PDB file of C-alpha atoms in Angstrom:
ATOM      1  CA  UNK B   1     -10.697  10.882  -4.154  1.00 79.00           C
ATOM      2  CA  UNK B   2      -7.163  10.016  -5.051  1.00 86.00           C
ATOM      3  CA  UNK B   3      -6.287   6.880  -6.769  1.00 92.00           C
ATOM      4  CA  UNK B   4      -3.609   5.281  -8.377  1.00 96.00           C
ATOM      5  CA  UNK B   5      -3.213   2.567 -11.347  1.00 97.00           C
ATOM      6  CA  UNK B   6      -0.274   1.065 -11.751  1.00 98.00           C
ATOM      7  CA  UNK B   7      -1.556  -1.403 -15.046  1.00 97.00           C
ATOM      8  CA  UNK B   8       1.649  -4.059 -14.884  1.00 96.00           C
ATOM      9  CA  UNK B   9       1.500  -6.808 -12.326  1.00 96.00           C
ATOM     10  CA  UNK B  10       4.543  -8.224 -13.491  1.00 96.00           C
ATOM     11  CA  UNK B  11       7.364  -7.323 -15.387  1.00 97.00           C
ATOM     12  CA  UNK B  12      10.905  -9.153 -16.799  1.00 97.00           C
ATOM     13  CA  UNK B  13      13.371  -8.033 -18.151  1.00 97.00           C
ATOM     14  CA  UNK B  14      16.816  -9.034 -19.326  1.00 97.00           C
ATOM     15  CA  UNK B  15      19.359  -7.766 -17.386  1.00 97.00           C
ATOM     16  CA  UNK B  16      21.217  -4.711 -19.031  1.00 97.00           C
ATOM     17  CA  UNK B  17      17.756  -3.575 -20.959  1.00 98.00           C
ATOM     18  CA  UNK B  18      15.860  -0.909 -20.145  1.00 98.00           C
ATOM     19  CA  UNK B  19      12.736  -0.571 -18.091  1.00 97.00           C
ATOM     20  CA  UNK B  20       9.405   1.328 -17.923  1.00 98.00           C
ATOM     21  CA  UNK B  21       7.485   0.689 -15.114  1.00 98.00           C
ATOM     22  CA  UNK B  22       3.601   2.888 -15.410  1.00 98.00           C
ATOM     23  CA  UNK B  23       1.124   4.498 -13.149  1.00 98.00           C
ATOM     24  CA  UNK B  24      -1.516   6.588 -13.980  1.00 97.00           C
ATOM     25  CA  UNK B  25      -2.878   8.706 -10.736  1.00 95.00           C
ATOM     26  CA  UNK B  26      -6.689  10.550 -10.512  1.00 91.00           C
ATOM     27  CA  UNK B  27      -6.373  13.615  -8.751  1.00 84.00           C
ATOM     28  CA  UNK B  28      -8.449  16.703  -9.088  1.00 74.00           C
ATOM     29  CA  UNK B  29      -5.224  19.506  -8.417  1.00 78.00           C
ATOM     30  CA  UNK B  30      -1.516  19.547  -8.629  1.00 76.00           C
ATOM     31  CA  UNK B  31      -0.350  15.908  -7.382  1.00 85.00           C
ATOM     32  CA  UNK B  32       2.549  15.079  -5.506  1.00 90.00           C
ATOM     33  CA  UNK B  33       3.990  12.073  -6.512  1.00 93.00           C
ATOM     34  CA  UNK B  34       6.091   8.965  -5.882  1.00 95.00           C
ATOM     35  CA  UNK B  35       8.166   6.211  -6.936  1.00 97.00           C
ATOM     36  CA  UNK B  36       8.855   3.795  -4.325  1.00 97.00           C
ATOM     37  CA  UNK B  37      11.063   0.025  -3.834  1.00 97.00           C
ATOM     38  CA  UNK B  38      10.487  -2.836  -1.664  1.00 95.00           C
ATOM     39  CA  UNK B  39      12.572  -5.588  -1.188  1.00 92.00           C
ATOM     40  CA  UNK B  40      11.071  -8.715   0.514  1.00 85.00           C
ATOM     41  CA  UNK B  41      10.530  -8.648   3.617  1.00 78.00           C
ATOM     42  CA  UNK B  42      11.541  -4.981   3.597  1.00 82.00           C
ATOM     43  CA  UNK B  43       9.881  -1.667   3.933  1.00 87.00           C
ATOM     44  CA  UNK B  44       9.556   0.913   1.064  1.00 94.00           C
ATOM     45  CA  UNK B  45      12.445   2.676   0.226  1.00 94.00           C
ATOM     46  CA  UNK B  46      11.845   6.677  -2.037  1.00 94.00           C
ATOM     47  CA  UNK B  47      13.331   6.372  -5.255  1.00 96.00           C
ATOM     48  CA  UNK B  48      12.410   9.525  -6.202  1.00 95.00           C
ATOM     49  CA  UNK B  49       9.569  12.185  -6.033  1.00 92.00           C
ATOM     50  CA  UNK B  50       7.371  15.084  -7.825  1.00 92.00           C
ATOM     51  CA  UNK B  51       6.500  18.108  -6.319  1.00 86.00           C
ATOM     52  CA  UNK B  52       6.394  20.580  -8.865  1.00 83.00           C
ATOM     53  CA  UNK B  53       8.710  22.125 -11.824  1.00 86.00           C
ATOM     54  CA  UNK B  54      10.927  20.126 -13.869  1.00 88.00           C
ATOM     55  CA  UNK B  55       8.281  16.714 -15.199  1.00 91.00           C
ATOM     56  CA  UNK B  56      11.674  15.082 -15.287  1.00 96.00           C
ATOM     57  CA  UNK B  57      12.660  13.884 -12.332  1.00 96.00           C
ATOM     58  CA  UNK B  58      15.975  11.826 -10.971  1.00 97.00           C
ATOM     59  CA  UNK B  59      16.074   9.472  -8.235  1.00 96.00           C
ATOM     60  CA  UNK B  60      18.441   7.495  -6.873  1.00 96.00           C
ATOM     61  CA  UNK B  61      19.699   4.091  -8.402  1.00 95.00           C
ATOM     62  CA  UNK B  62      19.631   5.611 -11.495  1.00 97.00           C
ATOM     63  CA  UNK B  63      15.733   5.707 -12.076  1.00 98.00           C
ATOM     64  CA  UNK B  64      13.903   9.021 -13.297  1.00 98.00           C
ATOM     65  CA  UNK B  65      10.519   9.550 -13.971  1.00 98.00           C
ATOM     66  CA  UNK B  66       8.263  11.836 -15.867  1.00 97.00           C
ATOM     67  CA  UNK B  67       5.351  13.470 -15.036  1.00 95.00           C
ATOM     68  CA  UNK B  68       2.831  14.213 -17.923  1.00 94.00           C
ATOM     69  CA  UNK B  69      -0.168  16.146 -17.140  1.00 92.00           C
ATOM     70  CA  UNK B  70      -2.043  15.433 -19.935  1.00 92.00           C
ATOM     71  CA  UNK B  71      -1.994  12.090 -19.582  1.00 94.00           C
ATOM     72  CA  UNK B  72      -1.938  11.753 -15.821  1.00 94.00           C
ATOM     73  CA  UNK B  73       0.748   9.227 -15.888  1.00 96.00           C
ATOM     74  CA  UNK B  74       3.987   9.324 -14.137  1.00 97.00           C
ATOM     75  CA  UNK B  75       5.808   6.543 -15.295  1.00 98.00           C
ATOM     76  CA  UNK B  76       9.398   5.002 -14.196  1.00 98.00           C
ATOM     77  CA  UNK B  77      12.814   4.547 -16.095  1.00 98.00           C
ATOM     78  CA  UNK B  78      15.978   2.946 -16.384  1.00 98.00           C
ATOM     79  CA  UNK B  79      18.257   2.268 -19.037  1.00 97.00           C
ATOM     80  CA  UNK B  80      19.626  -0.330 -17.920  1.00 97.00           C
ATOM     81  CA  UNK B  81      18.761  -2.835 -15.820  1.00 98.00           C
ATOM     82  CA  UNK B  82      20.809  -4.463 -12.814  1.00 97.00           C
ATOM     83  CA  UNK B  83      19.780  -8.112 -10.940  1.00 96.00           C
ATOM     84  CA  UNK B  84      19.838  -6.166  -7.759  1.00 95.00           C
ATOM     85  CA  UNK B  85      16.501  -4.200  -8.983  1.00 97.00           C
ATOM     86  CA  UNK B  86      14.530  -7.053  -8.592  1.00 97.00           C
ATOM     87  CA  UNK B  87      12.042  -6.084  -6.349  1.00 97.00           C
ATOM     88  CA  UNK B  88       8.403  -4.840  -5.996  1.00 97.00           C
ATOM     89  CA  UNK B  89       7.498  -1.066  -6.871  1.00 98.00           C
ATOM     90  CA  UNK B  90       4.877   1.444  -6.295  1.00 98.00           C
ATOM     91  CA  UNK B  91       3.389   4.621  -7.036  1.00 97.00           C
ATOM     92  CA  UNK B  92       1.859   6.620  -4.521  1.00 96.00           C
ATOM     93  CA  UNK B  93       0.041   9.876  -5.080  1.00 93.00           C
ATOM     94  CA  UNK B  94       0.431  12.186  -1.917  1.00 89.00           C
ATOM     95  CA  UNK B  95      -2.636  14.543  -0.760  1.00 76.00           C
ATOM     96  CA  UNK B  96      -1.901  18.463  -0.225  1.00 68.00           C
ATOM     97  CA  UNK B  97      -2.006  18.464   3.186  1.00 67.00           C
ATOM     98  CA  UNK B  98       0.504  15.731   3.649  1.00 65.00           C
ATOM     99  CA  UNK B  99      -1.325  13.857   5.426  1.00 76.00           C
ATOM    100  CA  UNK B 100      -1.303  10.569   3.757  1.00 87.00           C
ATOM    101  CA  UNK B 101      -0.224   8.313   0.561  1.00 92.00           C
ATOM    102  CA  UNK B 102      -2.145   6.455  -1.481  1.00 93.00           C
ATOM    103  CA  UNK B 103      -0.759   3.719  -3.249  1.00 96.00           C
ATOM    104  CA  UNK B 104      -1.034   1.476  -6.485  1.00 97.00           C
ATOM    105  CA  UNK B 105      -1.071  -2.247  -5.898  1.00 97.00           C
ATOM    106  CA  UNK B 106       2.532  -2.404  -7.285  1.00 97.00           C
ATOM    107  CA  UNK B 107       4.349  -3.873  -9.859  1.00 98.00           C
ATOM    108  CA  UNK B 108       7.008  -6.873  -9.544  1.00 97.00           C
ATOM    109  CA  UNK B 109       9.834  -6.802 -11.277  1.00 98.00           C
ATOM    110  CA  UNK B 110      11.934  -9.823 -12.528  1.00 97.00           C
ATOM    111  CA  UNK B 111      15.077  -9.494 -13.553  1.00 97.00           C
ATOM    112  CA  UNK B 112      16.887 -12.497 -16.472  1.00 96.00           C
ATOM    113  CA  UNK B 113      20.246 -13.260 -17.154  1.00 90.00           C
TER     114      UNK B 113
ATOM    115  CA  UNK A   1      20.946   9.184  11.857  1.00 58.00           C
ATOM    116  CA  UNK A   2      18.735   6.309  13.586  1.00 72.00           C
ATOM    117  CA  UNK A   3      15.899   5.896  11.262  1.00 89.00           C
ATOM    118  CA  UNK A   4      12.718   4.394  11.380  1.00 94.00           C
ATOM    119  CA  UNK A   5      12.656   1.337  13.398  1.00 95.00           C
ATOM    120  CA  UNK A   6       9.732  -1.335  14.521  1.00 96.00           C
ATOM    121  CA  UNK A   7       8.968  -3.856  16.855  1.00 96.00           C
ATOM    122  CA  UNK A   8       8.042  -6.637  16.705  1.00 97.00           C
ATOM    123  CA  UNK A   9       9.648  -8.181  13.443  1.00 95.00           C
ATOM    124  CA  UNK A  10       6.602 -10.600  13.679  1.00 96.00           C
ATOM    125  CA  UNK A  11       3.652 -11.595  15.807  1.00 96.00           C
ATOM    126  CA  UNK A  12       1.036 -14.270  15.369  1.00 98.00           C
ATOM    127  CA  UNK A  13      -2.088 -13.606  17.043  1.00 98.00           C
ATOM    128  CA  UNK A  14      -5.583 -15.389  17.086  1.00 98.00           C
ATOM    129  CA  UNK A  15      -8.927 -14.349  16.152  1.00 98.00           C
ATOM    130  CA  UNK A  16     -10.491 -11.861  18.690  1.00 98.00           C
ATOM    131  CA  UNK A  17      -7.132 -11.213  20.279  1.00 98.00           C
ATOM    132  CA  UNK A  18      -5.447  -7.954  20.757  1.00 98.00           C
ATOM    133  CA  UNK A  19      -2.260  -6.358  19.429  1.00 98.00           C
ATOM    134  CA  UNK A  20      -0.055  -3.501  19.921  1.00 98.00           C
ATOM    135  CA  UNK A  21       2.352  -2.740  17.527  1.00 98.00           C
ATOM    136  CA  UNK A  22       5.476  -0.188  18.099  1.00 98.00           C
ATOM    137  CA  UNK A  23       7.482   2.470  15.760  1.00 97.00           C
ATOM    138  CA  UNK A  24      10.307   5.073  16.817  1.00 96.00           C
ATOM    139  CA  UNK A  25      10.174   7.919  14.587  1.00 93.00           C
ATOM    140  CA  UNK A  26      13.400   9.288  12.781  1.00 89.00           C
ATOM    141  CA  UNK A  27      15.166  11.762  14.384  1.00 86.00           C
ATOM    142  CA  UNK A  28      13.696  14.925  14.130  1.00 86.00           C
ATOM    143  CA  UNK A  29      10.710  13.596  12.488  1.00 89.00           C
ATOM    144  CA  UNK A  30       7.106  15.115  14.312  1.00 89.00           C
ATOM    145  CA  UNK A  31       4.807  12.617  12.165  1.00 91.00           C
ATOM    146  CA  UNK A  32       3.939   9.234  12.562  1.00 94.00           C
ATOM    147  CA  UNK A  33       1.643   7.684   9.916  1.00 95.00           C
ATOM    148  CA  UNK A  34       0.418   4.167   9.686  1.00 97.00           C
ATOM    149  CA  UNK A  35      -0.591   1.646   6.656  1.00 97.00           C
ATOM    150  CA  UNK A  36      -1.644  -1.729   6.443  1.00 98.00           C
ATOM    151  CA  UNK A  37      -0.395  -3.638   3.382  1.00 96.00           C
ATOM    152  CA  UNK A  38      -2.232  -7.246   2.493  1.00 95.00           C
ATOM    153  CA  UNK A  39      -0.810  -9.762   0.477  1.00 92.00           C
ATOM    154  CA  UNK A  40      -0.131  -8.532  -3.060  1.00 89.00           C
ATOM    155  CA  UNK A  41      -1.106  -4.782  -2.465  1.00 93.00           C
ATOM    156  CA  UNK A  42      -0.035  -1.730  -1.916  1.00 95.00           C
ATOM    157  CA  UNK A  43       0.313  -0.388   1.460  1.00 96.00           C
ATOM    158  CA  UNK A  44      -3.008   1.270   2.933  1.00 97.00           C
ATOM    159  CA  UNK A  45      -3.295   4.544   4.674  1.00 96.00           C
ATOM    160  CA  UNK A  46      -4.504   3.923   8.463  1.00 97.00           C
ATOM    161  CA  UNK A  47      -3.843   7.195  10.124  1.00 95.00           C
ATOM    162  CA  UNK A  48      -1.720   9.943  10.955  1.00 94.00           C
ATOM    163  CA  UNK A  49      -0.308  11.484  14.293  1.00 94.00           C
ATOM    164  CA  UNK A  50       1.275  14.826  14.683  1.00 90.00           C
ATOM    165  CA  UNK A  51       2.084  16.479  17.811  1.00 88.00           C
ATOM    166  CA  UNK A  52       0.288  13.204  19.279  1.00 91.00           C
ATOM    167  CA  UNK A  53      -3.102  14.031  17.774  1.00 93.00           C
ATOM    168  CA  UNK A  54      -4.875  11.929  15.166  1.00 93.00           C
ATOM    169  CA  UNK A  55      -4.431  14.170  12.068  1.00 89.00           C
ATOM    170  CA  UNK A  56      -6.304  11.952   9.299  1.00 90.00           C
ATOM    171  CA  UNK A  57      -7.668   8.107   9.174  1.00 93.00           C
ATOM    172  CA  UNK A  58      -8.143   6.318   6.287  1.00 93.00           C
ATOM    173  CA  UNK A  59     -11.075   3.860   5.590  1.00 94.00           C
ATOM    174  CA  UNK A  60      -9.918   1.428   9.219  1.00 97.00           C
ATOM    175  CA  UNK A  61     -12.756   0.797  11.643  1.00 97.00           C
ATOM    176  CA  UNK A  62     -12.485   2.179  15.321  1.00 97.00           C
ATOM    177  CA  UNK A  63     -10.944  -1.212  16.677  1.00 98.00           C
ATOM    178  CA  UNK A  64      -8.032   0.203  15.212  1.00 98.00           C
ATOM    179  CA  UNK A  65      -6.178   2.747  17.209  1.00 97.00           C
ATOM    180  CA  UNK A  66      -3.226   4.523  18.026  1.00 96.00           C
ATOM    181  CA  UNK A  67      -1.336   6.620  20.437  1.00 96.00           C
ATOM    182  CA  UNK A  68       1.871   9.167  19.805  1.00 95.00           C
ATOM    183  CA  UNK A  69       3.977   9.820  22.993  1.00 93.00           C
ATOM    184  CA  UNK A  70       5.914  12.964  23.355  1.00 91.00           C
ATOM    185  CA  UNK A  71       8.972  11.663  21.789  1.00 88.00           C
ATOM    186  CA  UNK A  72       7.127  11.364  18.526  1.00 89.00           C
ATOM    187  CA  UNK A  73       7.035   7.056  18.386  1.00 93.00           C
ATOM    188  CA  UNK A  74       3.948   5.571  18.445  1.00 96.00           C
ATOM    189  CA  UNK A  75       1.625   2.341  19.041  1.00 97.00           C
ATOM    190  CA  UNK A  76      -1.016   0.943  16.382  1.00 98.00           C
ATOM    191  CA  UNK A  77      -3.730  -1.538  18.616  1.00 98.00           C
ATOM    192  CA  UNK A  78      -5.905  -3.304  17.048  1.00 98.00           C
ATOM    193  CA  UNK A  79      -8.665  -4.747  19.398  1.00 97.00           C
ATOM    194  CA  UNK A  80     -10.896  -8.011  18.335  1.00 98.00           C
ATOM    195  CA  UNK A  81      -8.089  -9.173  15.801  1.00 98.00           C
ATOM    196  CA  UNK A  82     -10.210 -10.896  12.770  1.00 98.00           C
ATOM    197  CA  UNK A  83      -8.167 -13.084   9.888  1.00 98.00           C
ATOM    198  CA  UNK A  84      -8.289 -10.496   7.612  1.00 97.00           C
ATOM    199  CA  UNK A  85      -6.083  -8.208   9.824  1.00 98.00           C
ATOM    200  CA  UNK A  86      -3.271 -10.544   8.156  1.00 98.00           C
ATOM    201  CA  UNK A  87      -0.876  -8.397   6.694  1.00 97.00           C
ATOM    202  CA  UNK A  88       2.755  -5.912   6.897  1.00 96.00           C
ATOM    203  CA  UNK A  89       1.748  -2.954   9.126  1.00 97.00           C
ATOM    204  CA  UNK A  90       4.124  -0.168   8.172  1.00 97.00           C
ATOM    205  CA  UNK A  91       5.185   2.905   9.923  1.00 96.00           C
ATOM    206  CA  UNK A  92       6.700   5.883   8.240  1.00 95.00           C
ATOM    207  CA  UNK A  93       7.755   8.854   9.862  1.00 93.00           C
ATOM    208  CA  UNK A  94       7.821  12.548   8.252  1.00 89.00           C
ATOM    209  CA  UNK A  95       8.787  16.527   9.123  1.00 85.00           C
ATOM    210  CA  UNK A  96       5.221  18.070   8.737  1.00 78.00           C
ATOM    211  CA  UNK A  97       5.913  21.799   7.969  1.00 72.00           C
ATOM    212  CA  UNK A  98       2.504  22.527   6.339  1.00 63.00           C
ATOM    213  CA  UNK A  99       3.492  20.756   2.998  1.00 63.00           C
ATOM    214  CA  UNK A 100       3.601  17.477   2.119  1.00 63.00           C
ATOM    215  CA  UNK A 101       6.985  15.610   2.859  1.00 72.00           C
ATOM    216  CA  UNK A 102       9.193  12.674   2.214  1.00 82.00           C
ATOM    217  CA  UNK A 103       7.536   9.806   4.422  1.00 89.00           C
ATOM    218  CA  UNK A 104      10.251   7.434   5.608  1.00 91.00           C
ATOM    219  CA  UNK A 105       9.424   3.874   6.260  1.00 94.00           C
ATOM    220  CA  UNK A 106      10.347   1.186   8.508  1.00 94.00           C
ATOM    221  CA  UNK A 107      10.860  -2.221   7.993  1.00 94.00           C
ATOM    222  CA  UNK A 108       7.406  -3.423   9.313  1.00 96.00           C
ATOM    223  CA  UNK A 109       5.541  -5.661  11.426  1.00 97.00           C
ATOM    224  CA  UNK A 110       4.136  -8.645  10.173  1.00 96.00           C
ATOM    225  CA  UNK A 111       1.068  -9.595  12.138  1.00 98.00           C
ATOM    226  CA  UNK A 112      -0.373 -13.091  11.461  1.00 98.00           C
ATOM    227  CA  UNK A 113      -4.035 -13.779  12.257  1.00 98.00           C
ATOM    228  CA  UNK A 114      -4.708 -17.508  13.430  1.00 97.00           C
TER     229      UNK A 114
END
């Protein structure tokens, strides 16, 4: 069965740094993968996905991601950090026949100035 | 482009009760799927409709149901409402051309379990 780790409850940073955000997936083939934000009180918004090709991967907001095989991680970036990203993310590993997500608990994100 | 809209915004129900929850897909979108997100996790797959059959359910007992009409939106009821059925119930709505695609979400439902 799928699953997804996401090891960080809670992040800060300092507004302006950069940002990693992890997840590590378990899935026996080829995963399709995602990055998604919520807001309070909002519903998830798709930063950005993995289907196949390219392991880097560009989303919107300025956040890419990598996909690593080898170490079944899929982990988030930004180099710089704005207040507005404060939010709550998660990684979700999608089955092949599209017929559902699977999600990590998430991982808040606090933003200093 | 409408997208993915629910209703209600909240609802507070009591123990044994039932609820119906609604979504309106986004245009152009054949696939409803449900998930349930508690406090503090991540959202949890309930089922799937396309073409208004069930096409998947996660790990939800039979008191939880749903229904797709023939304009793609849908209903989630939940029948003998217990506390633990506290939590954001998200809809997200999809093109399902025999590969996985982008799921878009809508704002939720959050149901409240007196």
């Amino acid at each position: 069965a799928q699953s997804v780790t996401q090891p960080d409850i809670h992040i800060t940073v300092s507004e302006g740094a950069s940002l990693e955000l992890r997840c590590n997936y378990s899935y026996g083939a080829t995963p399709y993968l995602f990055w998604y934000v919520q807001s309070p009180g909002q519903g998830l918004q798709l930063l950005l996905k993995y289907f196949s090709g390219d392991t880097l991967v560009q989303g919107i907001k300025g956040f890419e991601a990598e996909f690593k095989r080898s170490q079944s991680s899929f982990n988030l970036r930004k180099p710089s950090v704005h207040w507005s990203d404060a939010a709550e993310y998660f990684c979700a590993v999608g089955t092949p026949l599209g017929n559902k997500l699977v999600f990590g608990a998430g991982t808040i994100l606090r933003v200093k100035s | 482009e409408t997208g993915v809209t629910q209703s209600p915004t909240h609802l507070i129900k009591t123990r044994g009760q039932q609820v119906t929850l609604r979504c309106s897909s986004q245009s152009g979108h054949n696939t409803v799927s449900w998930y349930q997100q508690a406090l503090g996790q991540g959202p949890q797959f309930i089922f799937q409709y396309y073409r208004e059959e069930e096409n998947g359910r996660g790990n939800f007992p039979p008191r939880f149901s749903g229904l797709q009409f023939p304009n793609y939106s849908s209903e989630l009821n939940v029948n003998a409402l217990e506390l633990d059925d506290s939590a954001l119930y998200l809809c997200a709505s999809s093109f399902t051309s025999g590969r996985l695609n982008e799921q878009f979400f809508g704002p939720g439902t959050r149901l409240t379990v007196l």
